[in-house]
Amino acid sequence: TQSTWGQIPGSMFGLLNACGARRCFGSMAAQLAEGIMARNRTALSRAITLIESTRDEHKAEAKDLLSRVVSCSSTKDSSGRATSIRIGIAGPPGAGKSTLIEALGLHVVRNGHKVAVLAIDPSSVRSGGSILGDKTRMTELSNHEDAYVRPSPSRGTLGGIALHTNEVVLLCEGAGYDVLLIETVGVGQSEITVTDVVDCVVLVLPPAAGDELQGVKKGIMEVADVVVVNKADGPLEPLAKQARSEIRSALQFLRPKYTQWSPLVLLCSAKENRNIGAVWDVVKRFKAAREADSSLFEHRGVQNKVRMWSYLQDEIMRRIRDSLNGSRKDELLCSKLNRVEHDLMHGTTTPRVAAMEVADTMLP
């Protein structure tokens, strides 16, 4: 497998253009799946690029690739326990998420695990571009042979994650990574979509995260399984201890997500590598508690259904756009859209009524 990948040019899309035919790329999907199962990181990177591609000609190949990887890998062992743990790392900017992820990742790989970090970077609303700089803040972890760090653009997807994050998770698991760390964009209370992808949500907060009222707001605080007050060192340590007490008090007013687990609040200093082991131990306890009644794997099934509906919405919108242009243009739909858009511009209808009229045209 290694020699096969050595013969592939550096640009996967360049190879596609050079071949000039989809049949050439069809064999590429099979080779990518083979490389992933052989634990080839180059194959994994190229596979993720394919999955995240927005080009229409890549969608069928991405579907084929995912089917091959899922059919050849297992997400649970013979006793029904999950073979991996998917951990979402959320929190506001400046909380030290990247520093904590590197410290936690290094601790985990030193304990015999393989770690994949998926860092979601916000995309510009104007250009659509992303800096993708999280990897540069995890230099030691990025260079570890048992770790894989992959930044991905959010591309306008709300909720803290990217559109294809769950599919990238499946590819990483297929490549043998049993600990997945998903770092969200970092916008705070609204980052709840991560719960549709991960098993455990770790909320990282700085010492001055706010009072009890801030803690009881709906959103990410409500779905957190573990709360970590980071930067508990030096002059900030007393503030961190105060924040821990306030958060513990606030959590008492929130309804627990699970009957077998109540959120825990920990202090740590990622910068000084203090209490990182305790964070990992709590995550392992959470996994064990959720596996005791098989609810962890059942929860993944529910997540799959939620994501299916999300992809269905995206696919419907894509097909609607296709029907407005090119050889598959739907004249009736175009006429209806032109009319309702005219009415909207002149204030003679509302967006909701206009949407219902368009929907009636599509699905009478």
XYZ file of C-alpha atoms in Angstrom:
364
model
C 0.000 0.000 0.000
C 2.831 2.381 0.858
C 4.470 1.929 -2.532
C 1.121 2.492 -4.273
C 0.680 5.858 -2.544
C 4.225 6.803 -3.398
C 3.261 6.735 -7.071
C 0.300 9.100 -6.669
C 0.972 12.790 -7.464
C 0.725 15.301 -4.634
C -2.551 16.840 -5.823
C -5.479 14.436 -5.802
C -7.595 16.805 -7.867
C -4.680 17.323 -10.253
C -4.620 13.583 -10.836
C -8.352 13.652 -11.536
C -7.954 16.397 -14.123
C -4.994 14.648 -15.701
C -6.997 11.450 -16.133
C -9.945 13.376 -17.520
C -12.405 10.591 -16.732
C -14.531 9.550 -13.748
C -13.600 5.915 -14.201
C -10.025 6.814 -13.217
C -11.241 8.483 -10.041
C -13.510 5.527 -9.283
C -10.432 3.390 -8.738
C -9.048 6.181 -6.561
C -11.933 5.730 -4.080
C -11.024 2.064 -3.709
C -7.341 2.921 -3.261
C -8.185 5.566 -0.671
C -10.257 3.071 1.322
C -7.447 0.523 1.123
C -4.936 3.123 2.271
C -7.124 4.182 5.195
C -7.548 0.612 6.423
C -3.754 0.207 6.114
C -3.344 3.193 8.505
C -1.839 5.415 5.790
C -2.101 9.049 6.858
C -1.600 10.362 3.334
C -4.585 8.319 2.202
C -6.623 9.615 5.130
C -5.800 13.240 4.296
C -6.735 12.796 0.645
C -9.931 10.992 1.602
C -10.976 13.876 3.853
C -10.265 16.306 1.024
C -12.573 14.258 -1.183
C -15.319 14.143 1.460
C -15.152 17.912 1.981
C -15.128 18.707 -1.738
C -18.102 20.682 -3.026
C -17.615 19.576 -6.642
C -20.520 17.549 -8.013
C -18.267 14.995 -9.705
C -16.767 14.043 -6.355
C -20.018 13.296 -4.522
C -20.491 9.793 -5.951
C -16.877 8.927 -5.210
C -17.233 10.224 -1.646
C -20.310 8.053 -1.184
C -18.428 5.004 -2.490
C -15.451 5.736 -0.255
C -17.578 6.052 2.890
C -19.428 2.813 2.119
C -16.143 0.952 1.726
C -14.638 2.292 4.946
C -17.762 1.738 7.070
C -18.206 -1.821 5.782
C -14.598 -2.711 6.656
C -14.388 -1.104 10.082
C -16.251 -1.705 13.331
C -17.343 0.892 15.856
C -18.041 -1.628 18.619
C -16.405 -4.773 19.946
C -17.859 -8.232 20.563
C -19.323 -7.148 23.907
C -21.140 -4.199 22.366
C -18.797 -1.519 23.706
C -17.722 1.331 21.472
C -14.181 0.888 20.204
C -13.655 4.652 20.165
C -14.600 7.727 22.149
C -15.687 10.906 20.363
C -15.054 14.008 22.460
C -16.259 17.496 21.608
C -14.153 20.355 22.966
C -16.258 23.527 23.068
C -15.995 26.911 24.685
C -15.538 30.610 24.042
C -12.491 32.085 22.301
C -9.561 32.542 24.663
C -10.480 29.639 26.927
C -7.370 27.718 25.851
C -9.065 24.937 23.901
C -6.159 24.303 21.524
C -3.629 24.250 24.357
C -5.812 21.852 26.330
C -6.307 19.608 23.297
C -2.563 19.313 22.743
C -1.902 18.540 26.415
C -4.759 16.041 26.558
C -3.803 14.467 23.231
C -0.197 13.953 24.312
C -1.367 12.416 27.584
C -3.673 10.026 25.735
C -1.120 8.853 23.149
C 1.366 8.213 25.955
C -1.238 5.870 27.400
C -1.326 3.726 24.262
C -4.136 5.350 22.260
C -4.224 6.891 18.791
C -5.644 10.401 18.686
C -7.247 12.319 15.830
C -7.942 16.030 16.292
C -10.506 17.712 14.056
C -10.257 21.467 14.513
C -13.136 23.460 13.016
C -12.103 26.913 11.875
C -14.597 29.732 11.152
C -15.000 30.751 7.523
C -15.262 34.298 6.249
C -18.817 35.351 5.366
C -17.365 37.415 2.508
C -14.648 35.326 0.884
C -15.561 31.924 2.321
C -11.918 31.355 3.271
C -10.493 30.094 6.560
C -7.137 30.611 8.240
C -6.919 26.968 9.455
C -4.265 27.914 11.998
C -5.170 25.565 14.848
C -2.605 22.978 13.727
C 0.205 25.485 14.205
C -0.732 25.700 17.892
C -0.391 21.935 18.339
C 3.093 21.436 16.942
C 4.202 18.679 19.315
C 0.992 16.692 18.965
C 0.952 17.179 15.180
C 4.392 15.585 14.910
C 3.545 12.566 17.072
C 3.336 9.310 15.124
C 0.139 8.263 16.913
C -1.671 11.556 16.402
C -3.388 13.171 13.439
C -4.446 16.830 13.399
C -6.768 18.067 10.671
C -8.183 21.622 10.509
C -11.419 22.040 8.537
C -13.390 25.159 7.507
C -16.908 25.613 8.867
C -18.064 27.058 5.490
C -21.001 28.818 7.072
C -22.342 25.773 8.948
C -23.816 26.905 12.257
C -23.512 25.138 15.602
C -19.732 25.007 15.959
C -18.869 22.155 13.570
C -18.416 21.650 9.827
C -20.929 20.012 7.495
C -18.964 16.777 7.046
C -17.429 16.448 10.525
C -19.213 13.188 11.311
C -18.020 11.622 8.058
C -14.443 12.689 8.797
C -14.842 11.030 12.205
C -15.785 7.756 10.483
C -12.733 7.952 8.226
C -10.435 8.579 11.195
C -11.933 5.635 13.070
C -11.422 3.491 9.992
C -7.757 4.521 10.067
C -7.425 3.194 13.613
C -7.777 6.354 15.704
C -9.722 5.427 18.827
C -9.817 8.855 20.513
C -11.415 11.642 18.463
C -11.118 15.237 19.699
C -13.387 17.670 17.840
C -12.625 21.323 18.567
C -15.580 23.567 17.786
C -15.391 27.018 16.216
C -15.533 28.697 19.610
C -18.510 31.050 19.658
C -19.920 30.073 23.031
C -23.493 29.305 24.017
C -24.800 28.272 20.571
C -22.337 25.447 19.847
C -24.803 22.647 20.474
C -24.695 20.909 17.075
C -21.535 19.164 18.264
C -23.803 16.903 20.333
C -24.984 15.321 17.062
C -21.438 14.069 16.389
C -19.706 13.294 19.693
C -20.225 11.011 22.681
C -18.963 13.426 25.335
C -19.050 17.233 25.365
C -16.236 18.899 27.294
C -16.890 22.582 27.889
C -13.711 24.608 28.447
C -14.087 27.937 30.260
C -11.598 30.572 31.392
C -11.475 31.545 35.087
C -13.555 34.698 34.542
C -16.397 32.930 32.751
C -19.183 34.827 34.476
C -21.543 34.436 37.392
C -24.289 31.889 38.050
C -26.715 33.626 35.680
C -24.281 33.119 32.810
C -24.002 29.469 33.780
C -27.705 28.657 33.603
C -28.214 30.040 30.072
C -29.603 27.517 27.633
C -27.163 26.250 25.038
C -23.769 24.655 25.375
C -23.887 24.739 29.189
C -26.996 22.565 29.077
C -25.390 19.854 26.946
C -21.972 19.781 28.625
C -20.974 16.437 30.192
C -17.711 17.715 31.666
C -16.817 21.318 32.469
C -13.136 22.234 32.640
C -12.055 25.573 34.073
C -8.729 26.080 32.334
C -5.843 28.450 33.166
C -6.047 27.571 36.870
C -2.506 28.746 37.545
C -0.665 31.749 38.950
C -2.815 34.753 39.875
C -5.801 33.251 38.031
C -6.017 30.178 40.263
C -8.252 31.812 42.938
C -10.572 33.059 40.170
C -10.663 29.577 38.687
C -11.686 28.050 42.013
C -14.413 30.658 42.392
C -15.649 29.945 38.866
C -15.733 26.216 39.653
C -17.942 26.827 42.682
C -20.308 29.083 40.731
C -20.586 26.612 37.841
C -21.275 23.706 40.190
C -24.040 25.726 41.801
C -25.496 26.689 38.428
C -25.491 23.106 37.140
C -27.836 22.100 39.958
C -30.628 24.031 38.226
C -30.175 22.269 34.882
C -31.884 19.018 34.010
C -29.286 16.228 33.539
C -28.922 14.828 30.019
C -28.560 11.260 31.270
C -29.856 9.382 34.278
C -26.503 7.649 34.784
C -24.317 10.749 34.674
C -24.186 14.212 36.220
C -21.751 16.806 34.818
C -18.494 17.253 36.729
C -16.504 20.475 37.041
C -12.710 20.283 37.058
C -9.789 22.675 37.318
C -6.739 22.356 35.105
C -3.834 24.259 33.659
C -3.075 23.153 30.132
C -0.147 25.568 29.994
C 1.520 23.957 33.011
C 0.173 20.472 32.180
C -1.579 20.222 35.558
C -4.571 17.956 36.172
C -4.715 16.827 32.519
C -4.781 13.190 33.649
C -7.812 13.914 35.809
C -9.688 15.276 32.792
C -8.956 12.087 30.836
C -9.980 9.919 33.801
C -13.352 11.684 33.990
C -13.921 11.148 30.255
C -13.188 7.429 30.717
C -15.623 7.295 33.638
C -18.264 8.950 31.486
C -17.738 6.392 28.717
C -17.946 3.497 31.178
C -21.138 4.873 32.726
C -22.790 5.269 29.325
C -21.711 1.815 28.196
C -23.063 0.126 31.305
C -26.579 0.105 29.810
C -25.526 0.228 26.115
C -26.848 3.797 25.840
C -23.651 5.121 24.284
C -23.938 3.059 21.120
C -27.703 3.624 20.968
C -27.044 7.358 21.141
C -24.820 7.075 18.075
C -27.741 5.537 16.204
C -29.927 8.504 17.134
C -27.153 10.836 15.978
C -27.048 9.063 12.624
C -30.760 9.698 12.111
C -30.388 13.366 13.019
C -27.510 13.778 10.585
C -29.476 11.971 7.869
C -32.207 14.605 8.059
C -29.573 17.324 7.970
C -27.988 15.868 4.828
C -31.445 15.425 3.309
C -32.139 19.136 3.712
C -28.816 19.982 2.065
C -29.451 17.547 -0.786
C -32.935 18.944 -1.424
C -31.527 22.465 -1.561
C -28.785 21.339 -3.945
C -31.321 19.767 -6.276
C -33.485 22.872 -6.154
C -30.502 24.979 -7.221
C -29.780 22.492 -10.010
C -33.366 22.777 -11.229
C -32.965 26.538 -11.658
C -30.042 26.282 -14.064
C -28.722 24.235 -16.971
C -30.389 21.486 -18.965
C -32.517 20.357 -15.982
C -34.100 23.775 -15.547
C -37.645 23.681 -14.170
C -39.523 26.505 -15.903
C -42.552 26.357 -13.606
C -40.395 26.587 -10.479
C -38.325 29.425 -11.953
C -41.494 31.342 -12.771
C -42.860 30.890 -9.271
C -39.569 31.977 -7.675
C -39.357 35.075 -9.854
C -42.873 36.077 -8.864
C -42.467 35.563 -5.093
C -39.075 37.301 -5.111
C -40.703 40.264 -6.860
C -43.445 40.320 -4.206
C -40.878 40.120 -1.424
C -38.905 43.033 -2.823
C -42.076 45.137 -2.914
C -43.277 44.051 0.527
C -46.538 42.494 -0.718
C -45.855 39.102 0.884
C -43.833 37.603 3.730
C -40.891 35.175 3.570
C -42.942 32.431 5.221
C -45.860 32.732 2.794
C -43.442 32.900 -0.155
C -41.638 29.756 1.006
C -44.933 27.877 1.356
C -45.962 28.873 -2.178
C -42.672 27.624 -3.591
C -42.983 24.396 -1.627
C -46.529 23.867 -2.983
C -45.135 24.233 -6.490
C -42.450 21.606 -5.831
C -44.525 19.188 -3.749
C -48.217 19.690 -4.584
